[in-house]
């Protein structure tokens, strides 16, 4: 039996509100605002209050998928990543670094954006990296 | 006071599944279930969180377990109303009460800043109770306001509502699985601050016999709507009309669910 | 303006007493205001505050709830609920600036056709005097 | 943002809110604005829709979409004509005032009324409110930026703020409200084609050298790369053959999505890394399951440059992995494979134990994040960049005492029309935006019942006069068409929108607003003109 609150940051706009995720025995059971946070000050909007509802949604992707005809088949991580590395490598070899593009993400963390641009710039040697900042 | 509470919690923990209280860590303070062996130096009393709701959830998830809770006066009152509505089981709860300071009482317009342990199977209060603070002056001023002034006041306030449902979510007395506020029959879906304030009037009615004046709804409101003025008025009415004070007496049944024969009404002349 | 103003009234009538009273008033050809939209409910205790509020939101200028006299409830104690919660709603309306005379709770038995006519007539006049709710800004 | 959100409730005495549906799109910023209002701060809202914020405002101006520069110039005209500018600030801290003055003096309120539809007296009132209640903050969102003149609009906001000496003070400034949780961070950390982390230009030789050293590689690309829109265009033309998409959904978020779909279908390799099978992922060759925010550690940077922790609460679902881990594993495979020319790179350099280690690598190469560490974030809660060193406290507001370039530069700018104006065939102006209850492409919020039940389907907002004009006659659905496509959706008739303008939220795939929008871009920022395009509307019977 374990109940705690994990403090994190809301994902539903740029305000940067604090979110306490109530975790009971390894599952999220609710959300509390944080009264001591300088921006959200103990409040949230309806999106913030419900920020964790999709985390265990049945539609969540739980395994890598590889295209098969019109649909997908499940694949192992090794197979999927190998396939990406291999095919991207082939395109790189045939058409050069500028034929590959990367979309970073305004929804992912700073560290993840850093790593993706580092991958694009150091391994593929392209500056073709952008995200939907403008959208 | 904190030390005293920690000592008491440490003593009780071996016979409990855990104690619900606030834990302060480097990243912040939030509700936590302290279990035997946990670092009680992290147990703190501020800020405010709806700990009774956490107790309710834990008791429902673990129907055999006994828990403790570190509660201030309003938390204890909330637990009383929850017990009457089968949201918590007082037999499986050890109440570690503590008193609020006079300043805190004044800030909350709190009439009863110490937990009342009468009727609780197992309870203990730490701290010296201070006198109740005077009520919100806005409630008294209200009597002086004309209907037009009242209307203007609330129209301006309700126009700010961003429909976060925070007042409901934070309220220890709002536990219905299906909520009237989410029923498009009563409250327009997807509209921000519709002209007729169904949301707030329906909620005020529902709070009438339940609101224990913990004031969490007002603290949580991003639009700073003085919701408790309305709830204070409703609480006053339920006292005057039906002789009921929410949170005061664990043995008193909620008035709106009783018949007249159960003696909950002062006299029907007064009502009509 | 108020001379020509015809208020819209929603009346929630209990099936066993007030609705029958209204029916009898009709059979007896008693004058009855055309402004009243009757809604039959099985018991006045079934009328939730939400229903009254929704009537106002939907454009009613006044809302009337009529039930059996205390002691006569077909369901023994259904109207005990009515008598407890409607006064609270009555006060709440006034707290947000809706005139208390726009809402009335009363008892009309099936044998009281004249009383039905009288209560509705009085209520229509009272609301007519207040003018449209929309003019109050709600 | 030049300033911080908490300053709004604490210091700001006047808000000029432009093209921001604040209570819906940034509710907790609105909370600070509403608190300021309670202590007497003034609020001016400028928007073609009378949003909730507009209804709460002291003054509401309703311009024609796409006329921001004109009315901002008009506002400055009034300020200068009535001597309300901050002369000493202009004198000491700015340059280019005379050029600005000459341009804005050609925008008298009456002329601005003709262009923008804002009554001249309202414009005067707004100018006085803004100039006479210091500190005054400008808040804007996509209503300023998503125009072909987006950069001009932003510069005009800066002009106005400097003219009145509202830059470099607590509670003032020019404050873009960023729409997505970490759009600030994605920009800060180099998720852009022209800059490395910390806005260091890829074209600057000394920067390139610095990163070559830090990353242990030679020959980094020194040309500016392609933007999203250019990559997609490139895919359509065959120049871009592989696209790797991390948690983005361009098939719903980008303009003219029929065209986007066509382009993406030409790719030899489309990889999508996401938590749901988005519209874009459905086209992919490989889909990689990532974790949600609740299942990983990291940091986000909020709209007021505030770096804050994301903390793992629960274990990843199924086989899903945090994005950072996926990237690292892929990088190692790419390096170990023989296809890429990476002689100096070792797979081991991609062995990060945690995001904290990544941050430790970020800080030394990213001056604005120089003092950021997880240890400090835990202790201090948040840090606002620039925070150059470990003992620097962070920067609540920018440009205090001095601009980074020295003197603040005024930009004298003339008004220009939007790229596509309404005409006889397409008589309405379409503007797009967000709702309170949904986020971006709806991937998460439409799967959250408490949000979905508030608004289940797309709709178009339209003024009653326009509804009468198209003969809506009680019909509940309409067909909206532009030169690029058409959609069918519900209609909501409301007086809270400017006649001639229709609004569609872009969250809904089955009636996607971006089927209609067009890809005309701001020449400097590359932002599409989502806020203005021409459409026709007809009832569906």
CSV table of C-alpha atoms in Angstrom, one decimal, chain D residues 78-419:
chain,number,residue,atom,x,y,z
D,78,UNK,CA,-2.4,59.0,-30.5
D,79,UNK,CA,0.3,58.5,-27.9
D,80,UNK,CA,2.8,60.7,-29.7
D,81,UNK,CA,0.2,63.3,-30.7
D,82,UNK,CA,-1.0,63.6,-27.2
D,83,UNK,CA,2.6,63.6,-25.7
D,84,UNK,CA,2.0,60.4,-23.7
D,85,UNK,CA,5.2,58.7,-24.7
D,86,UNK,CA,8.0,58.1,-22.2
D,87,UNK,CA,10.4,60.7,-23.6
D,88,UNK,CA,13.4,59.9,-21.4
D,89,UNK,CA,13.2,56.2,-22.1
D,90,UNK,CA,13.0,56.9,-25.8
D,91,UNK,CA,15.9,59.3,-25.5
D,92,UNK,CA,18.2,57.1,-23.3
D,93,UNK,CA,17.5,53.6,-24.4
D,94,UNK,CA,16.3,53.5,-28.0
D,95,UNK,CA,17.2,54.4,-31.5
D,96,UNK,CA,15.2,54.9,-34.7
D,97,UNK,CA,12.5,57.0,-33.0
D,98,UNK,CA,12.3,59.6,-35.7
D,99,UNK,CA,11.7,57.0,-38.4
D,100,UNK,CA,9.0,55.4,-36.3
D,101,UNK,CA,7.4,58.8,-35.6
D,102,UNK,CA,7.3,59.6,-39.3
D,103,UNK,CA,5.6,56.4,-40.2
D,104,UNK,CA,3.0,56.3,-37.3
D,105,UNK,CA,2.0,59.9,-37.9
D,106,UNK,CA,0.6,58.7,-41.2
D,107,UNK,CA,-1.9,56.6,-39.2
D,108,UNK,CA,-4.4,59.0,-37.7
D,109,UNK,CA,-7.2,57.2,-35.9
D,110,UNK,CA,-9.8,58.1,-38.6
D,111,UNK,CA,-7.6,56.4,-41.2
D,112,UNK,CA,-7.0,53.4,-38.9
D,113,UNK,CA,-10.8,53.2,-38.5
D,114,UNK,CA,-11.1,52.7,-42.2
D,115,UNK,CA,-8.5,50.0,-42.4
D,116,UNK,CA,-9.3,48.1,-39.2
D,117,UNK,CA,-12.9,48.9,-38.4
D,118,UNK,CA,-11.9,50.1,-34.9
D,119,UNK,CA,-13.8,53.3,-34.0
D,120,UNK,CA,-11.3,56.2,-33.8
D,121,UNK,CA,-12.5,57.2,-30.3
D,122,UNK,CA,-12.1,53.7,-29.0
D,123,UNK,CA,-8.6,53.7,-30.3
D,124,UNK,CA,-7.9,57.0,-28.6
D,125,UNK,CA,-9.3,55.6,-25.4
D,126,UNK,CA,-7.1,52.5,-25.6
D,127,UNK,CA,-4.0,54.6,-26.3
D,128,UNK,CA,-4.7,56.7,-23.2
D,129,UNK,CA,-5.4,53.7,-20.9
D,130,UNK,CA,-2.3,51.9,-22.1
D,131,UNK,CA,0.0,54.9,-21.9
D,132,UNK,CA,-1.2,56.3,-18.6
D,133,UNK,CA,-1.3,53.1,-16.5
D,134,UNK,CA,2.3,52.0,-16.0
D,135,UNK,CA,3.5,49.3,-15.8
D,136,UNK,CA,1.6,48.2,-18.8
D,137,UNK,CA,2.0,44.7,-20.2
D,138,UNK,CA,1.3,43.6,-23.8
D,139,UNK,CA,0.1,40.0,-23.9
D,140,UNK,CA,-0.4,38.4,-27.2
D,141,UNK,CA,-0.8,34.9,-28.7
D,142,UNK,CA,-1.2,33.5,-32.2
D,143,UNK,CA,-3.6,36.3,-33.2
D,144,UNK,CA,-0.4,38.4,-33.6
D,145,UNK,CA,2.0,35.9,-35.0
D,146,UNK,CA,0.0,33.7,-37.3
D,147,UNK,CA,-0.1,36.2,-40.1
D,148,UNK,CA,2.1,36.8,-43.2
D,149,UNK,CA,2.9,40.0,-41.3
D,150,UNK,CA,3.5,38.2,-38.1
D,151,UNK,CA,7.0,39.5,-37.6
D,152,UNK,CA,5.8,43.1,-38.4
D,153,UNK,CA,3.1,42.6,-35.8
D,154,UNK,CA,5.6,41.5,-33.1
D,155,UNK,CA,7.9,44.4,-33.9
D,156,UNK,CA,4.9,46.8,-33.7
D,157,UNK,CA,4.2,45.5,-30.2
D,158,UNK,CA,7.8,46.0,-29.3
D,159,UNK,CA,7.6,49.6,-30.7
D,160,UNK,CA,4.6,50.4,-28.5
D,161,UNK,CA,6.1,48.9,-25.4
D,162,UNK,CA,9.4,50.8,-25.8
D,163,UNK,CA,7.6,54.1,-26.8
D,164,UNK,CA,5.9,54.1,-23.4
D,165,UNK,CA,9.0,52.9,-21.4
D,166,UNK,CA,7.3,49.6,-20.5
D,167,UNK,CA,10.3,47.5,-21.3
D,168,UNK,CA,12.7,46.3,-18.6
D,169,UNK,CA,10.3,46.9,-15.7
D,170,UNK,CA,8.4,44.5,-13.5
D,171,UNK,CA,4.9,44.0,-14.8
D,172,UNK,CA,5.5,45.5,-18.2
D,173,UNK,CA,7.0,44.2,-21.4
D,174,UNK,CA,5.9,42.2,-24.5
D,175,UNK,CA,4.6,38.8,-23.6
D,176,UNK,CA,3.9,36.2,-26.2
D,177,UNK,CA,1.8,33.4,-24.6
D,178,UNK,CA,3.2,30.2,-25.9
D,179,UNK,CA,0.5,27.7,-26.9
D,180,UNK,CA,2.2,24.4,-26.2
D,181,UNK,CA,3.7,23.2,-22.9
D,182,UNK,CA,7.2,23.1,-24.1
D,183,UNK,CA,7.3,25.1,-27.3
D,184,UNK,CA,9.6,27.5,-25.5
D,185,UNK,CA,11.9,24.7,-24.6
D,186,UNK,CA,11.9,23.1,-28.0
D,187,UNK,CA,13.1,26.4,-29.4
D,188,UNK,CA,15.6,27.0,-26.6
D,189,UNK,CA,17.2,23.6,-27.1
D,190,UNK,CA,17.8,23.9,-30.8
D,191,UNK,CA,14.7,22.3,-32.3
D,192,UNK,CA,15.0,24.9,-35.1
D,193,UNK,CA,16.8,24.7,-38.4
D,194,UNK,CA,18.8,27.9,-37.9
D,195,UNK,CA,20.2,27.6,-34.4
D,196,UNK,CA,21.9,25.3,-32.0
D,197,UNK,CA,20.7,25.1,-28.4
D,198,UNK,CA,20.5,28.6,-26.8
D,199,UNK,CA,19.8,30.4,-30.1
D,200,UNK,CA,23.4,30.1,-31.4
D,201,UNK,CA,23.4,30.4,-35.2
D,202,UNK,CA,24.4,27.4,-37.2
D,203,UNK,CA,26.0,29.7,-39.7
D,204,UNK,CA,28.4,31.2,-37.2
D,205,UNK,CA,31.9,29.5,-37.6
D,206,UNK,CA,32.8,30.0,-33.9
D,207,UNK,CA,29.5,28.4,-32.8
D,208,UNK,CA,30.0,25.5,-35.2
D,209,UNK,CA,33.5,25.0,-33.8
D,210,UNK,CA,32.2,25.1,-30.3
D,211,UNK,CA,29.6,22.4,-30.9
D,212,UNK,CA,32.0,20.3,-32.9
D,213,UNK,CA,34.3,20.2,-29.9
D,214,UNK,CA,31.5,19.7,-27.4
D,215,UNK,CA,30.1,16.8,-29.4
D,216,UNK,CA,33.3,15.3,-30.6
D,217,UNK,CA,32.6,15.6,-34.3
D,218,UNK,CA,33.8,17.4,-37.3
D,219,UNK,CA,32.0,18.9,-40.2
D,220,UNK,CA,28.7,20.0,-38.7
D,221,UNK,CA,26.3,21.4,-41.3
D,222,UNK,CA,26.8,25.2,-41.5
D,223,UNK,CA,23.8,25.9,-43.7
D,224,UNK,CA,20.4,26.8,-42.3
D,225,UNK,CA,18.1,23.7,-42.6
D,226,UNK,CA,14.5,23.4,-43.7
D,227,UNK,CA,11.5,24.5,-41.6
D,228,UNK,CA,8.5,22.1,-41.1
D,229,UNK,CA,6.6,23.6,-44.0
D,230,UNK,CA,9.7,23.4,-46.2
D,231,UNK,CA,10.4,19.8,-45.2
D,232,UNK,CA,6.8,18.8,-46.1
D,233,UNK,CA,7.0,20.7,-49.3
D,234,UNK,CA,10.4,19.0,-50.0
D,235,UNK,CA,8.8,15.6,-49.4
D,236,UNK,CA,6.2,16.4,-52.0
D,237,UNK,CA,8.9,17.4,-54.5
D,238,UNK,CA,11.1,14.4,-53.7
D,239,UNK,CA,14.0,16.3,-52.2
D,240,UNK,CA,13.2,15.1,-48.7
D,241,UNK,CA,12.9,11.4,-48.7
D,242,UNK,CA,12.8,10.5,-45.0
D,243,UNK,CA,11.1,12.3,-42.2
D,244,UNK,CA,11.4,11.4,-38.5
D,245,UNK,CA,8.5,12.9,-36.5
D,246,UNK,CA,8.7,13.0,-32.7
D,247,UNK,CA,5.3,13.7,-31.1
D,248,UNK,CA,4.0,16.0,-33.7
D,249,UNK,CA,0.9,15.7,-35.8
D,250,UNK,CA,1.4,17.9,-38.9
D,251,UNK,CA,-1.4,16.1,-40.7
D,252,UNK,CA,-3.8,18.1,-38.5
D,253,UNK,CA,-1.8,21.0,-37.3
D,254,UNK,CA,-0.3,22.3,-40.6
D,255,UNK,CA,-2.0,24.5,-43.1
D,256,UNK,CA,-3.7,23.0,-46.2
D,257,UNK,CA,-3.6,19.4,-44.9
D,258,UNK,CA,-4.9,17.8,-48.1
D,259,UNK,CA,-1.6,19.0,-49.6
D,260,UNK,CA,0.3,17.8,-46.5
D,261,UNK,CA,-1.1,14.4,-46.9
D,262,UNK,CA,-0.1,14.2,-50.5
D,263,UNK,CA,3.5,15.3,-49.6
D,264,UNK,CA,3.9,12.8,-46.7
D,265,UNK,CA,2.7,10.0,-49.0
D,266,UNK,CA,5.6,10.6,-51.2
D,267,UNK,CA,8.2,9.8,-48.5
D,268,UNK,CA,10.4,6.7,-48.7
D,269,UNK,CA,10.5,6.6,-44.9
D,270,UNK,CA,8.2,8.2,-42.4
D,271,UNK,CA,8.9,7.4,-38.8
D,272,UNK,CA,6.5,8.6,-36.1
D,273,UNK,CA,7.3,8.4,-32.4
D,274,UNK,CA,4.2,9.1,-30.4
D,275,UNK,CA,1.8,7.9,-27.7
D,276,UNK,CA,-1.2,7.4,-29.9
D,277,UNK,CA,-1.7,6.4,-33.5
D,278,UNK,CA,-2.2,10.0,-34.7
D,279,UNK,CA,-3.4,11.0,-38.1
D,280,UNK,CA,0.2,11.4,-39.1
D,281,UNK,CA,1.3,8.1,-37.6
D,282,UNK,CA,-1.3,6.3,-39.7
D,283,UNK,CA,0.8,7.2,-42.7
D,284,UNK,CA,4.0,6.0,-41.2
D,285,UNK,CA,6.3,3.2,-42.2
D,286,UNK,CA,7.4,2.7,-38.6
D,287,UNK,CA,5.6,3.8,-35.4
D,288,UNK,CA,7.5,3.9,-32.2
D,289,UNK,CA,5.5,3.9,-28.9
D,290,UNK,CA,6.7,6.6,-26.6
D,291,UNK,CA,5.6,7.2,-23.0
D,292,UNK,CA,3.4,10.0,-21.7
D,293,UNK,CA,4.6,12.9,-19.6
D,294,UNK,CA,3.6,10.9,-16.4
D,295,UNK,CA,5.9,8.1,-17.2
D,296,UNK,CA,9.2,10.0,-17.7
D,297,UNK,CA,11.6,12.5,-16.2
D,298,UNK,CA,12.7,15.7,-17.8
D,299,UNK,CA,12.1,19.4,-17.9
D,300,UNK,CA,9.7,21.8,-19.6
D,301,UNK,CA,10.2,25.5,-20.2
D,302,UNK,CA,7.1,27.5,-19.7
D,303,UNK,CA,6.0,30.7,-21.5
D,304,UNK,CA,7.8,32.9,-19.1
D,305,UNK,CA,11.2,31.1,-19.7
D,306,UNK,CA,10.6,29.1,-16.6
D,307,UNK,CA,12.5,25.7,-16.5
D,308,UNK,CA,10.6,23.2,-14.4
D,309,UNK,CA,10.8,19.5,-13.7
D,310,UNK,CA,8.7,16.8,-15.2
D,311,UNK,CA,8.7,13.8,-12.9
D,312,UNK,CA,7.9,10.2,-13.5
D,313,UNK,CA,4.8,9.1,-11.6
D,314,UNK,CA,4.1,5.7,-13.0
D,315,UNK,CA,5.8,3.0,-15.0
D,316,UNK,CA,5.6,3.1,-18.8
D,317,UNK,CA,2.6,1.4,-20.5
D,318,UNK,CA,3.4,-1.9,-22.2
D,319,UNK,CA,6.6,-1.7,-24.1
D,320,UNK,CA,6.6,2.0,-24.6
D,321,UNK,CA,9.7,3.9,-23.8
D,322,UNK,CA,10.5,7.6,-23.0
D,323,UNK,CA,11.3,9.6,-26.0
D,324,UNK,CA,14.8,10.4,-24.8
D,325,UNK,CA,15.6,6.7,-24.5
D,326,UNK,CA,14.3,5.9,-27.9
D,327,UNK,CA,16.5,8.6,-29.5
D,328,UNK,CA,19.5,7.3,-27.6
D,329,UNK,CA,18.9,3.7,-28.7
D,330,UNK,CA,18.3,4.8,-32.3
D,331,UNK,CA,21.5,6.9,-32.3
D,332,UNK,CA,23.5,4.0,-31.1
D,333,UNK,CA,22.2,1.8,-33.9
D,334,UNK,CA,22.8,4.5,-36.5
D,335,UNK,CA,26.3,4.9,-35.3
D,336,UNK,CA,27.1,1.2,-35.1
D,337,UNK,CA,25.6,0.6,-38.6
D,338,UNK,CA,27.9,1.4,-41.4
D,339,UNK,CA,25.7,3.7,-43.4
D,340,UNK,CA,26.4,7.0,-41.7
D,341,UNK,CA,29.8,8.6,-42.0
D,342,UNK,CA,30.5,9.1,-38.3
D,343,UNK,CA,34.2,8.1,-37.8
D,344,UNK,CA,34.6,9.9,-34.5
D,345,UNK,CA,31.3,9.0,-32.9
D,346,UNK,CA,31.1,6.1,-30.4
D,347,UNK,CA,27.8,4.5,-29.4
D,348,UNK,CA,28.8,4.9,-25.8
D,349,UNK,CA,28.5,8.6,-26.0
D,350,UNK,CA,24.8,8.1,-26.2
D,351,UNK,CA,24.6,6.1,-22.9
D,352,UNK,CA,22.8,8.6,-20.8
D,353,UNK,CA,21.6,7.2,-17.4
D,354,UNK,CA,18.9,9.8,-17.0
D,355,UNK,CA,17.6,13.1,-18.4
D,356,UNK,CA,19.6,14.8,-15.5
D,357,UNK,CA,22.8,13.7,-17.3
D,358,UNK,CA,21.5,15.2,-20.5
D,359,UNK,CA,20.9,18.5,-18.7
D,360,UNK,CA,24.4,18.3,-17.4
D,361,UNK,CA,25.5,18.2,-21.1
D,362,UNK,CA,23.1,21.0,-22.1
D,363,UNK,CA,24.2,23.5,-19.5
D,364,UNK,CA,27.8,24.0,-20.6
D,365,UNK,CA,27.0,24.5,-24.3
D,366,UNK,CA,23.8,26.6,-23.8
D,367,UNK,CA,24.6,29.9,-22.2
D,368,UNK,CA,21.0,30.8,-21.3
D,369,UNK,CA,20.7,27.4,-19.4
D,370,UNK,CA,24.3,27.6,-18.1
D,371,UNK,CA,23.2,27.4,-14.4
D,372,UNK,CA,20.4,24.9,-14.8
D,373,UNK,CA,20.8,21.6,-13.0
D,374,UNK,CA,18.3,19.1,-11.6
D,375,UNK,CA,19.8,19.6,-8.2
D,376,UNK,CA,19.0,23.3,-8.4
D,377,UNK,CA,15.5,22.8,-9.9
D,378,UNK,CA,14.7,20.5,-7.0
D,379,UNK,CA,15.9,23.1,-4.5
D,380,UNK,CA,14.5,26.2,-6.1
D,381,UNK,CA,11.4,24.9,-7.9
D,382,UNK,CA,12.0,26.7,-11.1
D,383,UNK,CA,14.6,28.8,-12.9
D,384,UNK,CA,13.9,31.5,-15.5
D,385,UNK,CA,16.5,31.8,-18.2
D,386,UNK,CA,18.9,33.5,-18.8
D,387,UNK,CA,20.6,31.8,-15.9
D,388,UNK,CA,24.2,31.8,-17.1
D,389,UNK,CA,25.9,30.3,-14.1
D,390,UNK,CA,25.3,28.0,-11.2
D,391,UNK,CA,25.1,31.0,-8.8
D,392,UNK,CA,22.9,33.2,-11.0
D,393,UNK,CA,19.4,33.5,-9.6
D,394,UNK,CA,17.7,33.5,-13.0
D,395,UNK,CA,15.9,36.4,-14.8
D,396,UNK,CA,12.3,37.2,-14.0
D,397,UNK,CA,12.2,40.0,-16.6
D,398,UNK,CA,14.5,40.9,-19.5
D,399,UNK,CA,16.1,44.1,-20.7
D,400,UNK,CA,16.5,45.6,-17.3
D,401,UNK,CA,18.6,48.7,-17.6
D,402,UNK,CA,19.9,47.7,-21.0
D,403,UNK,CA,18.9,45.7,-24.1
D,404,UNK,CA,21.0,42.8,-25.2
D,405,UNK,CA,22.0,44.7,-28.3
D,406,UNK,CA,22.5,47.9,-26.4
D,407,UNK,CA,19.9,50.4,-27.6
D,408,UNK,CA,16.4,49.2,-28.3
D,409,UNK,CA,15.6,49.6,-32.0
D,410,UNK,CA,12.3,51.0,-33.2
D,411,UNK,CA,11.1,49.5,-36.5
D,412,UNK,CA,9.1,51.8,-38.7
D,413,UNK,CA,6.6,49.6,-40.3
D,414,UNK,CA,3.7,50.2,-42.7
D,415,UNK,CA,0.5,48.2,-42.7
D,416,UNK,CA,0.1,45.4,-45.3
D,417,UNK,CA,-2.9,43.4,-46.3
D,418,UNK,CA,-3.2,39.7,-45.6
D,419,UNK,CA,-2.3,37.3,-48.3
